[in-house]
Each structure stands twice: as structure tokens, then as C-alpha cells.
Amino acid sequence: MTAIPHLRPPQGVAVTRWIRSRALPLATAGLLALGRAAALPTPAAALPTPAAALPTPAAVSDTGIPNGDVIANLWEGNWKSVAAGCTNVLDPAGYGAVQVAPPAESLKQTNYYWWDVYQPYAYNLNSRFGTEAQFKTMVDTCHAAGIKVYTDAVINHTAARTGTGCNGTVVTNKYDTPDYDPADSDDCTKTISNRSDRYEAQHCELLGLPDLDTAESGVRTKITGFLDQQIDLGVDGFRVDAAKHIDAADLSAIVAGLHTTASGAAPYITQEIYPGTPPA
């Protein structure tokens, strides 16, 4: 499997920029230009109000426009803005899914960086982008508009930086977090220098990030539980961050243990692979 390609909106749909892009020193995913919603027809003139007013019908989120298989990457948008985007932009333009940023708790700081959310502090869903309740509302809103939701799954490592997380989690030792003990990290604690060496690339530390020992069944169980937590809230699939740095057999075991989605299907899985010779 490969990373999500740079896809185009459905043919015939005008294109505009809907989301704000960020400069990426190390791009993990390109933002897609989103299709502008076609203007809806002007409603007919209001009918006279009858003597006994009828109940106001519930608002319908889905426009009825067929949803295709194009994925929009609303990278680092907060959950409220993603929900609005599903209803107001993606569904009218015929998109089929949205990919969102990692939803786990990460370091909280005033001058934050995009990569902070790629260093999980704890596997709870109260993050920079909103609370777990807001996350669930976003998923439900997107589903009501016919849009599937895929999240960025950071499961190769934990955070290199210590501090206090967005949900109040305090990390003073990067190898000791609410979810993992030091023994759950790989024995190799040096930073990867030779990415052509399979063992080093999959067992040592990517940019100083504690590498989880995914060969341990207990570690895989915790990862699977974190992903299942999202599936149980309605998530339809995942983009696996730093997939090259996880042993293929370990990653297969993690995926094999996942719950089915609300639709009854297996979660949709893509994997991040940086281009290059060899791939990074």
C-alpha cells in the first residue's frame, strides 16, 4: 500500500482554496485544493402559515450529490472547522472522505509547531484540535454529509520533548508515559543515521523519538486499543505515519487486530512512505 496520492476533485467541479495551508519543512502530506460548493437554488417563496403550524423538519446535512472516492486532506484543521468543511464544501463538491491530523494528546505550548502533534503524549482524544466530544461530533457530522473520516495514526513512536500536554498530561521522561514504560521502547536508543539499514531504520530512534518495540504483543495491544477507540467513535480508517519504521510483520499484526468500522468493513489503511532512493 502507498501513501494517499495528490488527488483531484471530481471532473467538472470548480476549484478554490478552502483551507489554510502551512509551510512544511518536512512535508508529510499535501493539502488538496477543495472544490467550491455550487450555489444552492433559491428556495421557493414561503407558503402562508396555516392555523396550526406544522413541526419544522430536521435539517438535512447531505446535499444528495453523489460522493466519490477522492480524499481531502484538511491537515491540522480543528474538529469544528473540519465538521463545517464536510457539510459546506466537501459534500457539495462530491468528495468521499476527509483525512485529519493525529487526534492524540500532544505537547501544549504557546508557540506550537506542526510536528508537535506527531509526538503523542497520551492515547486520549483531547488534543490541540478539540475535545473527544468535539472529535465525535466531527465524525458524526461528516458521516451525515456522506463523508468518511480517516485519521493520521502516529504509532511508531512517542514524544521526544517533555512537558505538559494539551489535556494536562505531564511527561518528565520521554521513555515513561501514561501508556508506556521504558521497557516498551526498543533497545536501540541512538538516532537513525543509515536509513538503508533495515534494522536501524525499524529499531532505532527516528529524529530522537522513542521507538516503540512493536515486536512486543503488549505494545501492539495498546496501539490496537488506541486505534479501536477511534473506530468505535466512527472513524473509517487511518494513514499510518512513519510506516517504513515499523516492521512489516508487526504492522500487519496491528491492522489484523482492529475492529471493523461502523459500515461493517475493515478500516481503510494507507501508509506514509517518503520518496527518495531508498525511500526514507
PDB file of C-alpha atoms in Angstrom:
ATOM      1  CA  MET A   1       0.000   0.000   0.000  1.00  0.00           C
ATOM      2  CA  THR A   2       1.145   3.505  -0.712  1.00  0.00           C
ATOM      3  CA  ALA A   3       0.542   6.935   0.779  1.00  0.00           C
ATOM      4  CA  ILE A   4      -2.552   8.902  -0.217  1.00  0.00           C
ATOM      5  CA  PRO A   5      -1.736  10.419  -3.615  1.00  0.00           C
ATOM      6  CA  HIS A   6      -2.351  14.002  -4.600  1.00  0.00           C
ATOM      7  CA  LEU A   7      -5.884  13.572  -5.871  1.00  0.00           C
ATOM      8  CA  ARG A   8      -8.088  15.869  -7.845  1.00  0.00           C
ATOM      9  CA  PRO A   9     -11.706  16.907  -7.280  1.00  0.00           C
ATOM     10  CA  PRO A  10     -14.376  15.288  -9.410  1.00  0.00           C
ATOM     11  CA  GLN A  11     -14.406  16.393 -13.030  1.00  0.00           C
ATOM     12  CA  GLY A  12     -16.444  19.493 -13.732  1.00  0.00           C
ATOM     13  CA  VAL A  13     -16.223  20.978 -10.235  1.00  0.00           C
ATOM     14  CA  ALA A  14     -14.721  24.452  -9.942  1.00  0.00           C
ATOM     15  CA  VAL A  15     -11.703  24.646  -7.631  1.00  0.00           C
ATOM     16  CA  THR A  16     -10.786  27.157  -4.980  1.00  0.00           C
ATOM     17  CA  ARG A  17      -8.739  27.177  -1.841  1.00  0.00           C
ATOM     18  CA  TRP A  18     -10.869  26.472   1.241  1.00  0.00           C
ATOM     19  CA  ILE A  19      -8.330  25.557   3.815  1.00  0.00           C
ATOM     20  CA  ARG A  20      -5.312  27.416   5.041  1.00  0.00           C
ATOM     21  CA  SER A  21      -2.029  25.694   4.155  1.00  0.00           C
ATOM     22  CA  ARG A  22       1.029  25.655   6.364  1.00  0.00           C
ATOM     23  CA  ALA A  23       4.655  25.615   5.318  1.00  0.00           C
ATOM     24  CA  LEU A  24       6.101  22.179   5.974  1.00  0.00           C
ATOM     25  CA  PRO A  25       9.843  21.813   6.456  1.00  0.00           C
ATOM     26  CA  LEU A  26       9.265  18.087   6.125  1.00  0.00           C
ATOM     27  CA  ALA A  27       6.004  17.649   4.240  1.00  0.00           C
ATOM     28  CA  THR A  28       4.024  14.715   5.494  1.00  0.00           C
ATOM     29  CA  ALA A  29       1.033  15.280   3.309  1.00  0.00           C
ATOM     30  CA  GLY A  30      -0.017  17.810   0.670  1.00  0.00           C
ATOM     31  CA  LEU A  31      -3.138  19.853   1.132  1.00  0.00           C
ATOM     32  CA  LEU A  32      -5.682  19.454  -1.601  1.00  0.00           C
ATOM     33  CA  ALA A  33      -7.405  22.405  -3.187  1.00  0.00           C
ATOM     34  CA  LEU A  34     -11.015  21.934  -2.239  1.00  0.00           C
ATOM     35  CA  GLY A  35     -13.989  22.191  -4.521  1.00  0.00           C
ATOM     36  CA  ARG A  36     -16.204  25.207  -4.036  1.00  0.00           C
ATOM     37  CA  ALA A  37     -19.751  24.330  -3.200  1.00  0.00           C
ATOM     38  CA  ALA A  38     -22.116  25.003  -6.043  1.00  0.00           C
ATOM     39  CA  ALA A  39     -24.683  27.639  -5.184  1.00  0.00           C
ATOM     40  CA  LEU A  40     -27.869  26.069  -3.990  1.00  0.00           C
ATOM     41  CA  PRO A  41     -31.101  27.060  -5.692  1.00  0.00           C
ATOM     42  CA  THR A  42     -33.073  29.896  -4.115  1.00  0.00           C
ATOM     43  CA  PRO A  43     -35.906  28.393  -2.086  1.00  0.00           C
ATOM     44  CA  ALA A  44     -39.421  28.971  -3.222  1.00  0.00           C
ATOM     45  CA  ALA A  45     -41.416  31.777  -1.652  1.00  0.00           C
ATOM     46  CA  ALA A  46     -42.680  30.875   1.779  1.00  0.00           C
ATOM     47  CA  LEU A  47     -46.172  29.428   1.887  1.00  0.00           C
ATOM     48  CA  PRO A  48     -48.785  31.061   4.107  1.00  0.00           C
ATOM     49  CA  THR A  49     -48.568  29.832   7.673  1.00  0.00           C
ATOM     50  CA  PRO A  50     -51.507  27.513   8.409  1.00  0.00           C
ATOM     51  CA  ALA A  51     -53.591  27.953  11.512  1.00  0.00           C
ATOM     52  CA  ALA A  52     -51.851  25.030  13.191  1.00  0.00           C
ATOM     53  CA  ALA A  53     -48.169  25.307  12.274  1.00  0.00           C
ATOM     54  CA  LEU A  54     -46.518  22.050  11.328  1.00  0.00           C
ATOM     55  CA  PRO A  55     -43.290  20.993  13.095  1.00  0.00           C
ATOM     56  CA  THR A  56     -40.127  22.354  11.485  1.00  0.00           C
ATOM     57  CA  PRO A  57     -38.440  19.497   9.602  1.00  0.00           C
ATOM     58  CA  ALA A  58     -34.942  18.489  10.743  1.00  0.00           C
ATOM     59  CA  ALA A  59     -32.069  19.961   8.768  1.00  0.00           C
ATOM     60  CA  VAL A  60     -30.526  17.579   6.265  1.00  0.00           C
ATOM     61  CA  SER A  61     -26.720  17.654   6.069  1.00  0.00           C
ATOM     62  CA  ASP A  62     -26.284  15.540   2.948  1.00  0.00           C
ATOM     63  CA  THR A  63     -26.870  17.514  -0.241  1.00  0.00           C
ATOM     64  CA  GLY A  64     -27.687  14.377  -2.197  1.00  0.00           C
ATOM     65  CA  ILE A  65     -24.745  14.941  -4.532  1.00  0.00           C
ATOM     66  CA  PRO A  66     -23.006  11.572  -5.084  1.00  0.00           C
ATOM     67  CA  ASN A  67     -19.820  11.209  -3.055  1.00  0.00           C
ATOM     68  CA  GLY A  68     -16.860   9.834  -4.980  1.00  0.00           C
ATOM     69  CA  ASP A  69     -13.596   8.336  -3.737  1.00  0.00           C
ATOM     70  CA  VAL A  70     -11.474  11.495  -3.597  1.00  0.00           C
ATOM     71  CA  ILE A  71      -9.905  12.213  -0.178  1.00  0.00           C
ATOM     72  CA  ALA A  72      -9.454  15.803   1.002  1.00  0.00           C
ATOM     73  CA  ASN A  73      -6.626  16.354   3.477  1.00  0.00           C
ATOM     74  CA  LEU A  74      -7.741  19.010   5.974  1.00  0.00           C
ATOM     75  CA  TRP A  75      -4.383  18.858   7.669  1.00  0.00           C
ATOM     76  CA  GLU A  76      -4.291  20.296  11.188  1.00  0.00           C
ATOM     77  CA  GLY A  77      -7.783  21.766  10.968  1.00  0.00           C
ATOM     78  CA  ASN A  78      -9.599  21.752  14.305  1.00  0.00           C
ATOM     79  CA  TRP A  79     -12.582  19.458  14.677  1.00  0.00           C
ATOM     80  CA  LYS A  80     -15.196  22.211  14.416  1.00  0.00           C
ATOM     81  CA  SER A  81     -13.727  23.517  11.153  1.00  0.00           C
ATOM     82  CA  VAL A  82     -13.440  20.015   9.698  1.00  0.00           C
ATOM     83  CA  ALA A  83     -17.095  19.339  10.529  1.00  0.00           C
ATOM     84  CA  ALA A  84     -18.141  22.576   8.807  1.00  0.00           C
ATOM     85  CA  GLY A  85     -15.956  21.711   5.825  1.00  0.00           C
ATOM     86  CA  CYS A  86     -17.591  18.308   5.381  1.00  0.00           C
ATOM     87  CA  THR A  87     -21.057  19.873   5.290  1.00  0.00           C
ATOM     88  CA  ASN A  88     -20.392  23.102   3.413  1.00  0.00           C
ATOM     89  CA  VAL A  89     -17.591  22.226   0.997  1.00  0.00           C
ATOM     90  CA  LEU A  90     -16.649  18.574   0.642  1.00  0.00           C
ATOM     91  CA  ASP A  91     -20.111  17.056   0.253  1.00  0.00           C
ATOM     92  CA  PRO A  92     -21.377  19.652  -2.252  1.00  0.00           C
ATOM     93  CA  ALA A  93     -18.182  19.142  -4.261  1.00  0.00           C
ATOM     94  CA  GLY A  94     -18.588  15.354  -4.309  1.00  0.00           C
ATOM     95  CA  TYR A  95     -15.644  14.341  -2.122  1.00  0.00           C
ATOM     96  CA  GLY A  96     -15.815  10.925  -0.491  1.00  0.00           C
ATOM     97  CA  ALA A  97     -13.559  11.222   2.548  1.00  0.00           C
ATOM     98  CA  VAL A  98     -11.510  13.555   4.701  1.00  0.00           C
ATOM     99  CA  GLN A  99      -8.126  12.883   6.282  1.00  0.00           C
ATOM    100  CA  VAL A 100      -7.436  14.731   9.531  1.00  0.00           C
ATOM    101  CA  ALA A 101      -4.452  15.293  11.822  1.00  0.00           C
ATOM    102  CA  PRO A 102      -3.366  12.985  14.661  1.00  0.00           C
ATOM    103  CA  PRO A 103      -6.042  13.181  17.389  1.00  0.00           C
ATOM    104  CA  ALA A 104      -3.950  12.087  20.395  1.00  0.00           C
ATOM    105  CA  GLU A 105      -2.840  14.429  23.192  1.00  0.00           C
ATOM    106  CA  SER A 106       0.476  16.154  22.492  1.00  0.00           C
ATOM    107  CA  LEU A 107       2.696  18.875  23.966  1.00  0.00           C
ATOM    108  CA  LYS A 108       0.951  22.144  24.764  1.00  0.00           C
ATOM    109  CA  GLN A 109       2.936  25.318  24.194  1.00  0.00           C
ATOM    110  CA  THR A 110       2.221  28.892  23.206  1.00  0.00           C
ATOM    111  CA  ASN A 111       4.381  28.888  20.078  1.00  0.00           C
ATOM    112  CA  TYR A 112       3.487  25.461  18.804  1.00  0.00           C
ATOM    113  CA  TYR A 113       4.794  23.720  15.711  1.00  0.00           C
ATOM    114  CA  TRP A 114       3.065  21.415  13.256  1.00  0.00           C
ATOM    115  CA  TRP A 115       5.214  18.484  14.315  1.00  0.00           C
ATOM    116  CA  ASP A 116       4.135  18.667  17.956  1.00  0.00           C
ATOM    117  CA  VAL A 117       1.040  16.591  17.143  1.00  0.00           C
ATOM    118  CA  TYR A 118       3.267  13.905  15.608  1.00  0.00           C
ATOM    119  CA  GLN A 119       4.741  13.312  19.082  1.00  0.00           C
ATOM    120  CA  PRO A 120       1.949  11.723  21.155  1.00  0.00           C
ATOM    121  CA  TYR A 121       1.954  12.222  24.914  1.00  0.00           C
ATOM    122  CA  ALA A 122      -1.011  10.002  25.706  1.00  0.00           C
ATOM    123  CA  TYR A 123      -3.617   7.972  23.848  1.00  0.00           C
ATOM    124  CA  ASN A 124      -6.579  10.114  24.866  1.00  0.00           C
ATOM    125  CA  LEU A 125      -8.527  12.153  22.313  1.00  0.00           C
ATOM    126  CA  ASN A 126      -8.370  15.563  23.988  1.00  0.00           C
ATOM    127  CA  SER A 127      -5.918  17.326  21.731  1.00  0.00           C
ATOM    128  CA  ARG A 128      -4.882  20.635  20.234  1.00  0.00           C
ATOM    129  CA  PHE A 129      -7.768  20.293  17.789  1.00  0.00           C
ATOM    130  CA  GLY A 130     -10.547  19.814  20.328  1.00  0.00           C
ATOM    131  CA  THR A 131     -12.040  17.502  22.917  1.00  0.00           C
ATOM    132  CA  GLU A 132     -13.063  13.894  22.435  1.00  0.00           C
ATOM    133  CA  ALA A 133     -16.696  15.040  22.345  1.00  0.00           C
ATOM    134  CA  GLN A 134     -15.872  17.535  19.576  1.00  0.00           C
ATOM    135  CA  PHE A 135     -13.985  14.806  17.725  1.00  0.00           C
ATOM    136  CA  LYS A 136     -17.037  12.541  17.899  1.00  0.00           C
ATOM    137  CA  THR A 137     -19.300  15.382  16.719  1.00  0.00           C
ATOM    138  CA  MET A 138     -16.964  15.999  13.774  1.00  0.00           C
ATOM    139  CA  VAL A 139     -17.059  12.339  12.755  1.00  0.00           C
ATOM    140  CA  ASP A 140     -20.854  12.192  13.032  1.00  0.00           C
ATOM    141  CA  THR A 141     -21.277  15.452  11.089  1.00  0.00           C
ATOM    142  CA  CYS A 142     -19.031  14.270   8.281  1.00  0.00           C
ATOM    143  CA  HIS A 143     -20.861  10.938   8.107  1.00  0.00           C
ATOM    144  CA  ALA A 144     -24.190  12.754   7.928  1.00  0.00           C
ATOM    145  CA  ALA A 145     -22.823  14.538   4.860  1.00  0.00           C
ATOM    146  CA  GLY A 146     -21.708  11.248   3.292  1.00  0.00           C
ATOM    147  CA  ILE A 147     -18.006  11.840   4.056  1.00  0.00           C
ATOM    148  CA  LYS A 148     -15.794   9.134   5.573  1.00  0.00           C
ATOM    149  CA  VAL A 149     -13.151  10.111   8.136  1.00  0.00           C
ATOM    150  CA  TYR A 150      -9.534   8.900   8.204  1.00  0.00           C
ATOM    151  CA  THR A 151      -7.097   9.978  10.917  1.00  0.00           C
ATOM    152  CA  ASP A 152      -3.320  10.228  10.968  1.00  0.00           C
ATOM    153  CA  ALA A 153      -2.078   7.346  13.154  1.00  0.00           C
ATOM    154  CA  VAL A 154       1.230   8.046  14.915  1.00  0.00           C
ATOM    155  CA  ILE A 155       2.061   4.602  16.284  1.00  0.00           C
ATOM    156  CA  ASN A 156       5.789   4.166  15.610  1.00  0.00           C
ATOM    157  CA  HIS A 157       6.971   6.331  18.471  1.00  0.00           C
ATOM    158  CA  THR A 158       6.119   8.656  21.342  1.00  0.00           C
ATOM    159  CA  ALA A 159       7.313  12.218  22.041  1.00  0.00           C
ATOM    160  CA  ALA A 160      10.938  13.339  22.191  1.00  0.00           C
ATOM    161  CA  ARG A 161      10.103  16.530  24.104  1.00  0.00           C
ATOM    162  CA  THR A 162       8.997  16.571  27.721  1.00  0.00           C
ATOM    163  CA  GLY A 163       6.478  18.984  29.226  1.00  0.00           C
ATOM    164  CA  THR A 164       2.731  19.257  29.767  1.00  0.00           C
ATOM    165  CA  GLY A 165       0.200  18.068  27.216  1.00  0.00           C
ATOM    166  CA  CYS A 166      -2.986  19.679  25.927  1.00  0.00           C
ATOM    167  CA  ASN A 167      -5.032  17.555  28.344  1.00  0.00           C
ATOM    168  CA  GLY A 168      -2.732  18.124  31.330  1.00  0.00           C
ATOM    169  CA  THR A 169      -0.543  15.027  30.989  1.00  0.00           C
ATOM    170  CA  VAL A 170       2.942  15.687  32.389  1.00  0.00           C
ATOM    171  CA  VAL A 171       5.895  13.883  30.800  1.00  0.00           C
ATOM    172  CA  THR A 172       9.276  14.244  32.519  1.00  0.00           C
ATOM    173  CA  ASN A 173      10.974  11.200  30.961  1.00  0.00           C
ATOM    174  CA  LYS A 174      10.409  10.636  27.267  1.00  0.00           C
ATOM    175  CA  TYR A 175      10.516   6.862  27.783  1.00  0.00           C
ATOM    176  CA  ASP A 176       7.890   6.903  30.533  1.00  0.00           C
ATOM    177  CA  THR A 177       4.378   7.990  29.509  1.00  0.00           C
ATOM    178  CA  PRO A 178       0.849   7.158  30.727  1.00  0.00           C
ATOM    179  CA  ASP A 179       0.673   4.407  28.100  1.00  0.00           C
ATOM    180  CA  TYR A 180       4.227   3.057  28.054  1.00  0.00           C
ATOM    181  CA  ASP A 181       7.088   2.185  30.384  1.00  0.00           C
ATOM    182  CA  PRO A 182      10.775   2.459  29.387  1.00  0.00           C
ATOM    183  CA  ALA A 183      10.836  -1.299  28.678  1.00  0.00           C
ATOM    184  CA  ASP A 184       8.247  -0.766  25.915  1.00  0.00           C
ATOM    185  CA  SER A 185      10.785   1.131  23.793  1.00  0.00           C
ATOM    186  CA  ASP A 186      13.289  -0.601  21.522  1.00  0.00           C
ATOM    187  CA  ASP A 187      16.728  -1.283  22.966  1.00  0.00           C
ATOM    188  CA  CYS A 188      18.397   0.854  20.304  1.00  0.00           C
ATOM    189  CA  THR A 189      18.262   4.435  21.557  1.00  0.00           C
ATOM    190  CA  LYS A 190      20.564   6.076  19.026  1.00  0.00           C
ATOM    191  CA  THR A 191      19.148   8.320  16.304  1.00  0.00           C
ATOM    192  CA  ILE A 192      18.822   6.653  12.904  1.00  0.00           C
ATOM    193  CA  SER A 193      21.714   7.638  10.665  1.00  0.00           C
ATOM    194  CA  ASN A 194      21.592   4.943   7.982  1.00  0.00           C
ATOM    195  CA  ARG A 195      18.065   4.611   6.662  1.00  0.00           C
ATOM    196  CA  SER A 196      19.194   1.967   4.182  1.00  0.00           C
ATOM    197  CA  ASP A 197      19.830  -0.371   7.114  1.00  0.00           C
ATOM    198  CA  ARG A 198      16.505  -2.078   7.767  1.00  0.00           C
ATOM    199  CA  TYR A 199      17.264  -2.978  11.377  1.00  0.00           C
ATOM    200  CA  GLU A 200      18.451   0.506  12.258  1.00  0.00           C
ATOM    201  CA  ALA A 201      15.526   2.143  10.448  1.00  0.00           C
ATOM    202  CA  GLN A 202      12.963  -0.011  12.259  1.00  0.00           C
ATOM    203  CA  HIS A 203      14.508  -0.347  15.729  1.00  0.00           C
ATOM    204  CA  CYS A 204      16.404   2.871  16.430  1.00  0.00           C
ATOM    205  CA  GLU A 205      15.043   6.365  17.032  1.00  0.00           C
ATOM    206  CA  LEU A 206      13.663   8.498  14.220  1.00  0.00           C
ATOM    207  CA  LEU A 207      14.857  12.036  14.964  1.00  0.00           C
ATOM    208  CA  GLY A 208      15.289  11.161  18.638  1.00  0.00           C
ATOM    209  CA  LEU A 209      11.686   9.941  19.068  1.00  0.00           C
ATOM    210  CA  PRO A 210      11.390   6.916  21.396  1.00  0.00           C
ATOM    211  CA  ASP A 211      10.819   3.928  19.106  1.00  0.00           C
ATOM    212  CA  LEU A 212       8.073   1.635  20.350  1.00  0.00           C
ATOM    213  CA  ASP A 213       9.009  -2.042  20.416  1.00  0.00           C
ATOM    214  CA  THR A 214       6.154  -3.257  18.247  1.00  0.00           C
ATOM    215  CA  ALA A 215       7.551  -6.807  18.372  1.00  0.00           C
ATOM    216  CA  GLU A 216       6.091  -6.961  21.900  1.00  0.00           C
ATOM    217  CA  SER A 217       2.477  -8.132  21.943  1.00  0.00           C
ATOM    218  CA  GLY A 218       1.684  -5.818  24.859  1.00  0.00           C
ATOM    219  CA  VAL A 219       2.801  -2.781  22.861  1.00  0.00           C
ATOM    220  CA  ARG A 220       0.768  -3.879  19.837  1.00  0.00           C
ATOM    221  CA  THR A 221      -2.283  -4.374  22.064  1.00  0.00           C
ATOM    222  CA  LYS A 222      -2.021  -0.789  23.314  1.00  0.00           C
ATOM    223  CA  ILE A 223      -1.674   0.544  19.770  1.00  0.00           C
ATOM    224  CA  THR A 224      -4.625  -1.513  18.563  1.00  0.00           C
ATOM    225  CA  GLY A 225      -6.682  -0.283  21.507  1.00  0.00           C
ATOM    226  CA  PHE A 226      -5.908   3.333  20.629  1.00  0.00           C
ATOM    227  CA  LEU A 227      -6.982   2.837  17.023  1.00  0.00           C
ATOM    228  CA  ASP A 228     -10.055   0.825  18.035  1.00  0.00           C
ATOM    229  CA  GLN A 229     -11.087   3.683  20.319  1.00  0.00           C
ATOM    230  CA  GLN A 230     -11.308   5.855  17.215  1.00  0.00           C
ATOM    231  CA  ILE A 231     -13.062   3.200  15.135  1.00  0.00           C
ATOM    232  CA  ASP A 232     -15.670   2.812  17.870  1.00  0.00           C
ATOM    233  CA  LEU A 233     -16.318   6.571  17.589  1.00  0.00           C
ATOM    234  CA  GLY A 234     -16.939   6.159  13.849  1.00  0.00           C
ATOM    235  CA  VAL A 235     -13.513   6.577  12.229  1.00  0.00           C
ATOM    236  CA  ASP A 236     -13.294   4.717   8.920  1.00  0.00           C
ATOM    237  CA  GLY A 237      -9.550   4.254   8.524  1.00  0.00           C
ATOM    238  CA  PHE A 238      -6.026   5.506   9.070  1.00  0.00           C
ATOM    239  CA  ARG A 239      -2.939   6.925   7.423  1.00  0.00           C
ATOM    240  CA  VAL A 240      -0.054   5.238   9.234  1.00  0.00           C
ATOM    241  CA  ASP A 241       2.669   7.774   9.954  1.00  0.00           C
ATOM    242  CA  ALA A 242       6.318   6.650   9.594  1.00  0.00           C
ATOM    243  CA  ALA A 243       5.185   3.246   8.306  1.00  0.00           C
ATOM    244  CA  LYS A 244       8.640   2.356   6.986  1.00  0.00           C
ATOM    245  CA  HIS A 245       9.991   2.483  10.511  1.00  0.00           C
ATOM    246  CA  ILE A 246       7.650  -0.262  11.730  1.00  0.00           C
ATOM    247  CA  ASP A 247       8.455  -3.900  10.973  1.00  0.00           C
ATOM    248  CA  ALA A 248       6.040  -5.120   8.297  1.00  0.00           C
ATOM    249  CA  ALA A 249       5.001  -8.190  10.316  1.00  0.00           C
ATOM    250  CA  ASP A 250       4.315  -6.050  13.385  1.00  0.00           C
ATOM    251  CA  LEU A 251       2.226  -3.583  11.415  1.00  0.00           C
ATOM    252  CA  SER A 252       0.273  -6.410   9.799  1.00  0.00           C
ATOM    253  CA  ALA A 253      -0.480  -7.840  13.245  1.00  0.00           C
ATOM    254  CA  ILE A 254      -1.714  -4.452  14.477  1.00  0.00           C
ATOM    255  CA  VAL A 255      -4.008  -3.995  11.479  1.00  0.00           C
ATOM    256  CA  ALA A 256      -5.300  -7.563  11.724  1.00  0.00           C
ATOM    257  CA  GLY A 257      -6.451  -6.912  15.280  1.00  0.00           C
ATOM    258  CA  LEU A 258      -8.546  -3.833  14.517  1.00  0.00           C
ATOM    259  CA  HIS A 259     -12.317  -3.665  14.893  1.00  0.00           C
ATOM    260  CA  THR A 260     -14.499  -3.383  11.818  1.00  0.00           C
ATOM    261  CA  THR A 261     -15.906   0.052  11.085  1.00  0.00           C
ATOM    262  CA  ALA A 262     -19.486   1.228  11.564  1.00  0.00           C
ATOM    263  CA  SER A 263     -20.191   0.189   7.969  1.00  0.00           C
ATOM    264  CA  GLY A 264     -19.082  -3.366   8.733  1.00  0.00           C
ATOM    265  CA  ALA A 265     -15.962  -3.061   6.578  1.00  0.00           C
ATOM    266  CA  ALA A 266     -12.319  -3.359   7.565  1.00  0.00           C
ATOM    267  CA  PRO A 267     -10.666   0.022   8.227  1.00  0.00           C
ATOM    268  CA  TYR A 268      -9.152   1.680   5.152  1.00  0.00           C
ATOM    269  CA  ILE A 269      -5.357   1.793   5.650  1.00  0.00           C
ATOM    270  CA  THR A 270      -2.723   3.848   3.841  1.00  0.00           C
ATOM    271  CA  GLN A 271       0.931   4.220   4.788  1.00  0.00           C
ATOM    272  CA  GLU A 272       3.332   7.132   4.716  1.00  0.00           C
ATOM    273  CA  ILE A 273       6.428   6.499   2.599  1.00  0.00           C
ATOM    274  CA  TYR A 274       8.739   9.418   1.844  1.00  0.00           C
ATOM    275  CA  PRO A 275      10.096   9.466  -1.707  1.00  0.00           C
ATOM    276  CA  GLY A 276      13.810   9.043  -2.292  1.00  0.00           C
ATOM    277  CA  THR A 277      16.496   6.484  -3.010  1.00  0.00           C
ATOM    278  CA  PRO A 278      15.931   4.490  -0.921  1.00  0.00           C
ATOM    279  CA  PRO A 279      12.620   5.704   0.468  1.00  0.00           C
ATOM    280  CA  ALA A 280      13.123   7.434   3.811  1.00  0.00           C
TER     281      ALA A 280
END
